[in-house]
Coordinates of C-alpha atoms and ligand atoms in Angstrom, one line a residue:
M271 CA 12.5 -26.5 -19.8
T272 CA 14.8 -28.9 -18.1
A273 CA 13.6 -31.0 -15.1
A274 CA 15.9 -29.2 -12.8
A275 CA 14.6 -25.8 -14.1
K276 CA 11.0 -27.1 -13.7
R277 CA 11.8 -28.2 -10.1
A278 CA 13.4 -24.8 -9.3
S279 CA 10.5 -22.9 -10.8
L280 CA 8.0 -25.0 -8.9
K281 CA 9.8 -24.4 -5.7
R282 CA 9.9 -20.6 -6.3
R283 CA 6.2 -20.7 -7.0
K284 CA 5.6 -22.7 -3.7
I285 CA 7.6 -20.0 -1.8
G286 CA 5.6 -17.3 -3.5
V287 CA 2.3 -18.9 -2.6
G288 CA 3.5 -19.7 0.9
A289 CA 4.6 -16.1 1.5
F290 CA 1.3 -14.7 0.2
L291 CA -0.7 -17.1 2.4
A292 CA 1.5 -16.2 5.4
C293 CA 0.9 -12.5 4.8
L294 CA -2.9 -13.1 4.4
V295 CA -3.0 -15.0 7.7
L296 CA -1.0 -12.2 9.4
V297 CA -3.3 -9.5 8.1
L298 CA -6.4 -11.4 9.2
V299 CA -5.0 -12.2 12.6
T300 CA -4.1 -8.6 13.0
V301 CA -7.4 -7.2 12.0
L302 CA -9.5 -9.8 13.8
L303 CA -7.7 -9.4 17.1
S304 CA -7.8 -5.6 16.8
A305 CA -11.6 -5.9 16.8
R306 CA -11.1 -6.7 20.5
G307 CA -9.2 -3.4 20.8
P308 CA -11.5 -1.4 23.0
D309 CA -11.3 -4.1 25.9
L310 CA -7.6 -3.9 25.9
M311 CA -7.2 -0.1 25.4
P312 CA -4.9 1.0 28.2
T313 CA -5.9 4.7 28.0
A314 CA -9.5 3.9 28.1
I315 CA -9.0 1.8 31.2
A316 CA -6.8 4.4 32.8
Q317 CA -9.4 7.1 32.2
E318 CA -12.2 5.1 33.6
Q319 CA -10.2 4.5 36.7
G320 CA -9.3 8.1 37.1
Q321 CA -5.5 7.4 36.5
V322 CA -3.3 8.9 33.8
P323 CA 0.2 7.9 32.8
G324 CA 3.1 9.4 34.7
G325 CA 1.5 9.0 38.2
S326 CA -0.3 12.4 38.0
L327 CA -3.7 12.9 39.6
G328 CA -5.9 12.0 36.6
S329 CA -9.6 12.8 37.0
S330 CA -9.0 14.0 40.5
S331 CA -6.7 16.8 39.3
D332 CA -7.6 20.4 39.6
A333 CA -9.9 20.8 36.6
D334 CA -10.6 24.5 37.3
F335 CA -6.9 25.3 37.3
W336 CA -6.4 23.5 33.9
R337 CA -9.5 25.0 32.5
A338 CA -8.3 28.5 33.4
I339 CA -5.0 27.8 31.6
R340 CA -6.8 26.6 28.4
D341 CA -9.5 29.4 28.3
G342 CA -7.4 32.2 29.5
N343 CA -4.4 31.8 27.1
A344 CA -5.9 29.5 24.5
G345 CA -3.7 26.8 26.0
N346 CA -0.4 28.7 25.5
V347 CA 2.3 30.0 27.8
S348 CA 4.7 32.6 26.6
G349 CA 8.2 31.8 25.9
P350 CA 11.0 32.0 23.2
D351 CA 9.6 28.9 21.3
A352 CA 5.9 29.5 20.6
Q353 CA 5.6 25.8 19.6
A354 CA 6.8 24.6 22.9
G355 CA 4.6 27.0 24.6
V356 CA 1.4 25.1 23.7
M357 CA 0.3 23.5 27.0
I358 CA -3.2 22.4 26.0
Q359 CA -4.3 21.8 22.6
S360 CA -8.0 21.0 22.7
E361 CA -8.1 19.9 19.0
G362 CA -5.6 17.2 19.9
D363 CA -8.4 15.4 21.6
L364 CA -10.4 15.4 18.4
W365 CA -7.4 14.0 16.6
R366 CA -6.9 11.3 19.2
A367 CA -10.6 10.3 19.0
M368 CA -10.4 10.2 15.2
R369 CA -7.3 8.1 15.2
N370 CA -8.5 5.6 17.8
G371 CA -12.0 5.7 16.6
P372 CA -13.3 6.0 12.9
L373 CA -9.8 5.7 11.4
S374 CA -8.9 2.5 13.2
T375 CA -12.4 1.0 12.8
Y376 CA -12.9 1.8 9.0
G377 CA -9.2 0.7 8.4
V378 CA -10.2 -2.8 9.8
W379 CA -13.2 -3.0 7.5
V380 CA -11.3 -1.9 4.5
L381 CA -8.6 -4.7 5.1
V382 CA -11.0 -7.3 6.2
G383 CA -13.3 -6.4 3.2
M384 CA -10.3 -6.9 0.8
V385 CA -9.3 -10.2 2.3
A386 CA -12.9 -11.4 2.2
L387 CA -13.4 -10.2 -1.5
L388 CA -10.2 -12.0 -2.5
A389 CA -11.3 -15.2 -0.7
L390 CA -14.7 -15.0 -2.3
F391 CA -13.1 -14.3 -5.8
F392 CA -10.9 -17.4 -5.3
L393 CA -13.8 -19.6 -4.3
L394 CA -15.9 -18.5 -7.2
R395 CA -13.3 -18.2 -10.0
G396 CA -10.5 -20.4 -8.7
R397 CA -7.0 -20.0 -10.0
I398 CA -6.9 -18.3 -13.4
K399 CA -5.1 -21.0 -15.5
I400 CA -3.2 -20.7 -18.8
E401 CA -6.0 -22.0 -21.0
G402 CA -3.7 -23.3 -23.8
G403 CA -1.5 -24.9 -21.3
A404 CA 2.2 -24.0 -20.9
S405 CA 3.8 -23.9 -24.3
G406 CA 7.4 -24.2 -23.0
H407 CA 8.4 -21.3 -25.2
R408 CA 9.4 -18.3 -23.0
L409 CA 9.2 -14.5 -23.6
I410 CA 11.4 -12.0 -21.7
R411 CA 9.0 -9.8 -19.8
F412 CA 11.1 -7.7 -17.3
N413 CA 14.9 -7.2 -17.2
G414 CA 17.0 -7.4 -14.1
F415 CA 16.8 -3.7 -13.4
E416 CA 13.0 -3.6 -13.6
R417 CA 12.8 -6.6 -11.2
A418 CA 15.2 -5.0 -8.8
V419 CA 13.2 -1.8 -8.7
H420 CA 10.0 -3.8 -8.2
W421 CA 11.3 -5.9 -5.3
L422 CA 13.0 -2.8 -3.7
T423 CA 9.5 -1.1 -3.7
A424 CA 7.7 -4.2 -2.8
S425 CA 10.0 -5.4 0.0
T426 CA 10.2 -1.9 1.7
F427 CA 6.4 -1.5 1.2
I428 CA 5.6 -4.8 3.0
V429 CA 7.8 -3.9 5.9
L430 CA 6.4 -0.4 6.1
A431 CA 2.8 -1.7 6.0
V432 CA 3.5 -4.3 8.8
T433 CA 5.2 -1.9 11.0
G434 CA 2.7 0.9 10.2
L435 CA -0.3 -1.4 11.1
N436 CA 1.4 -2.3 14.3
L437 CA 1.6 1.5 15.2
L438 CA -2.2 1.7 14.7
Y439 CA -3.4 -1.7 15.9
G440 CA -0.5 -3.4 17.7
K441 CA -1.4 -2.0 21.2
Y442 CA -4.8 -3.7 21.1
F443 CA -3.5 -7.3 20.9
M444 CA 0.3 -7.6 20.7
P445 CA 1.0 -7.1 24.5
S446 CA -1.3 -10.0 25.4
L447 CA 0.1 -12.1 22.4
V448 CA 3.9 -11.6 22.9
G449 CA 4.1 -9.7 26.2
P450 CA 4.5 -6.0 26.8
E451 CA 8.4 -6.0 26.7
I452 CA 8.7 -7.8 23.4
F453 CA 5.9 -5.6 21.9
G454 CA 7.7 -2.5 23.2
W455 CA 10.9 -3.8 21.5
L456 CA 9.2 -4.7 18.3
T457 CA 7.4 -1.4 18.2
Y458 CA 10.6 0.6 18.8
Y459 CA 12.7 -1.1 16.3
G460 CA 9.7 -1.4 13.9
K461 CA 9.4 2.4 14.1
V462 CA 13.1 2.9 13.5
G463 CA 12.9 0.5 10.5
H464 CA 9.8 2.3 9.2
N465 CA 11.6 5.7 9.3
Y466 CA 14.7 4.4 7.4
L467 CA 13.1 2.0 4.9
A468 CA 10.7 4.7 3.8
F469 CA 13.6 6.1 1.8
G470 CA 14.1 2.9 -0.1
F471 CA 10.3 2.9 -0.9
M472 CA 10.5 6.6 -2.1
I473 CA 13.5 5.7 -4.3
G474 CA 11.5 2.7 -5.6
I475 CA 8.4 4.6 -6.6
C476 CA 10.5 7.3 -8.4
L477 CA 12.4 4.6 -10.4
M478 CA 9.1 2.8 -11.1
F479 CA 7.5 5.9 -12.4
V480 CA 10.5 6.5 -14.8
I481 CA 10.8 3.0 -16.1
W482 CA 7.0 2.1 -16.6
L483 CA 5.4 5.4 -17.3
A484 CA 5.4 4.9 -21.1
D485 CA 3.6 1.6 -20.8
N486 CA 1.0 2.9 -18.4
I487 CA -0.5 5.7 -20.5
P488 CA -4.2 4.9 -20.9
T489 CA -5.3 4.0 -24.5
H490 CA -8.6 3.0 -26.1
H491 CA -7.9 -0.7 -25.5
D492 CA -8.2 0.0 -21.8
L493 CA -11.9 0.9 -22.3
I494 CA -12.6 -2.4 -24.0
W495 CA -10.6 -4.3 -21.3
V496 CA -12.7 -2.5 -18.6
L497 CA -16.1 -3.2 -20.5
K498 CA -15.1 -6.8 -20.6
G499 CA -14.3 -7.0 -16.9
G500 CA -10.7 -7.7 -17.8
G501 CA -11.8 -11.3 -18.7
L502 CA -11.3 -12.0 -15.0
L503 CA -14.9 -13.1 -14.3
V504 CA -15.5 -15.4 -17.3
K505 CA -13.2 -18.2 -18.6
G506 CA -12.2 -17.9 -22.3
V507 CA -12.6 -14.1 -22.5
H508 CA -9.3 -12.3 -23.2
P509 CA -9.7 -8.6 -23.8
P510 CA -6.9 -6.8 -25.7
S511 CA -4.0 -5.6 -23.7
K512 CA -0.4 -4.3 -24.4
K513 CA 2.4 -4.7 -22.0
F514 CA 0.0 -3.7 -19.0
N515 CA -3.7 -4.0 -19.0
A516 CA -6.1 -1.4 -17.6
G517 CA -6.3 -3.0 -14.2
Q518 CA -2.5 -3.0 -13.9
K519 CA -2.4 0.7 -15.1
V520 CA -4.8 1.5 -12.3
I521 CA -2.5 -0.2 -9.9
F522 CA 0.5 1.6 -11.3
W523 CA -1.2 5.1 -10.9
L524 CA -2.5 4.3 -7.5
V525 CA 1.0 3.2 -6.4
I526 CA 2.5 6.4 -7.7
V527 CA -0.1 8.9 -6.6
S528 CA -0.6 7.4 -3.2
G529 CA 3.0 6.6 -2.8
V530 CA 3.8 10.3 -3.4
S531 CA 1.1 11.3 -0.9
L532 CA 2.4 8.8 1.6
S533 CA 5.9 10.0 1.2
L534 CA 5.0 13.7 1.6
S535 CA 2.9 13.1 4.7
G536 CA 5.5 10.7 6.1
L537 CA 8.3 13.3 5.6
A538 CA 6.1 15.9 7.5
L539 CA 5.8 13.4 10.4
L540 CA 9.6 12.5 10.2
F541 CA 10.6 16.1 10.3
P542 CA 7.9 17.8 12.5
F543 CA 7.3 21.5 11.9
K544 CA 10.0 21.7 9.2
F545 CA 7.8 21.6 6.1
P546 CA 5.5 24.3 4.8
P547 CA 1.9 23.7 5.8
M548 CA 0.1 21.3 3.4
F549 CA -3.3 20.9 4.8
A550 CA -4.6 24.5 5.4
G551 CA -4.1 25.2 1.6
T552 CA -5.5 21.8 0.4
F553 CA -8.6 22.3 2.6
A554 CA -9.1 25.8 1.1
L555 CA -9.0 24.3 -2.4
I556 CA -11.4 21.6 -1.5
N557 CA -13.8 24.2 0.1
D558 CA -13.5 26.2 -3.2
W559 CA -14.3 23.2 -5.4
F560 CA -16.9 21.3 -3.4
G561 CA -18.3 24.1 -1.1
T562 CA -17.3 22.3 2.1
T563 CA -16.3 24.1 5.2
L564 CA -13.0 22.5 6.2
P565 CA -10.8 24.6 8.5
T566 CA -8.4 26.7 6.5
V567 CA -6.5 28.2 9.4
L568 CA -4.5 25.5 11.2
T569 CA -1.8 25.7 13.9
P570 CA 1.4 23.8 13.2
I571 CA 0.5 21.0 15.6
Q572 CA -2.9 20.6 13.8
E573 CA -1.0 20.3 10.5
Q574 CA 1.0 17.5 12.1
Q575 CA -2.2 15.7 13.2
Y576 CA -3.8 15.9 9.8
A577 CA -0.5 14.6 8.3
Q578 CA -0.8 11.6 10.7
L579 CA -4.4 10.9 9.8
W580 CA -3.9 11.3 6.1
H581 CA -0.7 9.1 6.2
A582 CA -2.7 6.4 8.0
I583 CA -5.7 6.6 5.6
V584 CA -3.6 6.4 2.5
G585 CA -1.4 3.7 4.0
V586 CA -4.4 1.5 4.8
V587 CA -6.1 1.9 1.4
M588 CA -2.8 1.2 -0.4
T589 CA -2.2 -1.9 1.7
A590 CA -5.7 -3.2 0.7
V591 CA -5.0 -2.5 -3.0
I592 CA -1.6 -4.2 -2.8
L593 CA -3.2 -7.3 -1.2
G594 CA -5.3 -7.6 -4.4
H595 CA -2.2 -7.1 -6.5
I596 CA -0.2 -9.7 -4.5
Y597 CA -3.1 -12.2 -4.8
I598 CA -3.2 -11.9 -8.6
G599 CA 0.6 -12.1 -8.8
T600 CA 0.8 -15.3 -6.8
I601 CA -2.0 -17.7 -6.2
G602 CA -4.7 -15.9 -8.4
M603 CA -3.2 -16.4 -11.8
E604 CA -1.0 -19.2 -13.1
G605 CA 2.2 -18.1 -14.7
A606 CA 2.1 -14.5 -13.4
F607 CA 4.7 -14.7 -10.7
D608 CA 7.3 -15.8 -13.3
A609 CA 7.2 -12.3 -14.8
M610 CA 8.7 -10.9 -11.6
G611 CA 10.4 -13.9 -10.2
E612 CA 12.4 -15.0 -13.2
G613 CA 11.8 -12.2 -15.7
D614 CA 10.2 -14.4 -18.3
V615 CA 6.7 -15.7 -19.0
D616 CA 5.1 -18.5 -21.1
Y617 CA 4.2 -17.6 -24.7
N618 CA 0.6 -18.9 -24.2
W619 CA 0.2 -16.9 -20.9
A620 CA 1.4 -13.8 -22.7
R621 CA -0.9 -14.3 -25.7
E622 CA -3.9 -14.8 -23.4
H623 CA -3.3 -11.8 -21.1
H624 CA -1.2 -9.4 -23.2
N625 CA -1.9 -10.3 -26.9
L626 CA -1.0 -6.8 -28.3
W627 CA 2.3 -6.8 -26.4
V628 CA 3.1 -10.2 -28.0
R629 CA 2.0 -8.9 -31.5
D630 CA 4.4 -5.9 -31.0
L631 CA 7.3 -8.3 -29.9
E632 CA 6.7 -10.5 -32.9
E633 CA 6.6 -7.5 -35.4
K634 CA 9.8 -6.2 -33.9
G635 CA 11.3 -9.7 -34.2
R636 CA 10.2 -9.8 -37.8
E637 CA 11.7 -6.4 -38.5
A638 CA 15.0 -7.3 -36.8
L639 CA 15.2 -10.5 -38.9
A640 CA 14.4 -8.7 -42.1
A641 CA 17.1 -6.0 -41.2
R642 CA 19.6 -8.7 -40.6
S643 CA 18.9 -10.7 -43.7
G644 CA 18.9 -7.3 -45.6
G645 CA 22.4 -6.6 -44.1
D646 CA 23.7 -10.0 -45.1
D647 CA 22.8 -9.6 -48.7
Ligands
HEM64 C1 4.9 -10.2 -2.6 C2 4.6 -9.1 -3.1 C3 4.3 -8.8 -4.6 C4 4.3 -9.8 -5.6 C5 4.3 -11.3 -5.6 C6 4.1 -9.0 -6.8 C7 4.1 -9.5 -8.1 C8 4.1 -8.8 -9.3 C9 4.1 -9.4 -10.6 C10 4.1 -10.8 -11.0 C11 4.1 -8.4 -11.5 C12 4.1 -8.4 -13.0 C13 2.8 -8.6 -13.6 C14 2.9 -8.7 -15.1 O1 3.8 -9.4 -15.6 O2 2.1 -8.2 -15.9 C15 4.1 -7.1 -10.7 C16 4.1 -5.8 -11.3 C17 3.9 -4.7 -10.5 N1 4.0 -4.5 -9.1 FE1 4.1 -6.1 -7.9 N2 4.2 -7.6 -6.5 C18 4.3 -7.5 -5.2 C19 4.3 -6.4 -4.4 C20 4.2 -5.1 -4.9 C21 4.2 -3.9 -4.2 C22 4.2 -3.8 -2.6 C23 4.0 -2.9 -5.1 C24 4.0 -1.4 -4.8 C25 3.9 -0.9 -3.6 C26 4.0 -3.5 -6.4 C27 3.9 -2.7 -7.5 C28 3.8 -3.2 -8.8 C29 3.6 -2.5 -10.0 C30 3.3 -1.0 -10.0 C31 3.6 -3.4 -11.1 C32 3.4 -3.0 -12.5 C33 2.0 -2.9 -12.9 C34 1.2 -4.1 -12.5 O3 1.6 -5.2 -12.9 O4 0.2 -4.0 -11.8 N3 4.2 -4.8 -6.3 N4 4.1 -7.4 -9.4

């Protein structure tokens, strides 16, 4: 490698590490500040003080009157649009309590847990180095199209994750951090961005599925890889791996399955009441399989509320998983970022982490050479 190429590669690596650290700090600040949520929750304060938004009477309003509407007509008024006729939906309170309660709280723990785990892993294991040192000999790992698909999926996912987390947690700390006007502006445009970028993400996961499916079919090598802990915990252990190891295959399938699930629930939120119900049928199946008693008759608005809860759960879990992926692709492993940054990797890196892939490449190379020399004769 020339000195200029080395400098450029070092610079790119520094940018990668810097970007990862910035994301890590952002997530940490987000989750830690959101732990102060209940103090800052405007609705909780409003309810305590008997005020509700819109200048209505709050807790001093006529409770008997509203109770009569809810109990008498199951919260509905008649009209041409039955959906618009829902005046009081009691289950909505349960949804609100779930969203602002367990969902938000466990979401913080999942994200903080992942950041803590990665920090601990880094402290104990340090950066996984190329044990044989850089050989200077490079192997093409991903072509331009593969990298474009990866970065389309990655960049849209990162914006979706940040703007999505802002919708869940932003209200707890952003107004005091940047002021309510800027928070309102960021949230409004963040939501618009979230709605549109979702399509880029959907295209990305569809293309990813097509280009990398063949390399992500589980094989018996994956079992050995898992039994040896991927060689991640002990230096000098390099379990067998083809193009993708078992850990990467898990990431791939998680991205595809949770990506599809995020997309479906997201589309249901983007186009309310336009999709056939998804949750009543799913709950019926779960009840059949596991003997649970989830509700199987849901109103359209309940379907929307379950779509929101599910979308947020999958989004938070996927963000945590992707934090682990970003860690290993940047500061966690020497030489890994090059694969997606420049498209090629060091020969020694490839031999240590993907020995069977290198063997296959070498065999193909030998066959090509043999074919060429056979042709020349
Ligand atoms: C800054 C963010 C990211 C970085 C630095 C990064 C880095 C990488 C690298 C270096 C590889 C190649 C690994 C190898 O050569 O074996 C890779 C593969 C991959 N990336 Fe990313 N990635 C990022 C974000 C994402 C996101 C957001 C997604 C999906 C939502 C994603 C999905 C994948 C998948 C499915 C693969 C192939 C399987 C695997 O290696 O796990 N990446 N990424």
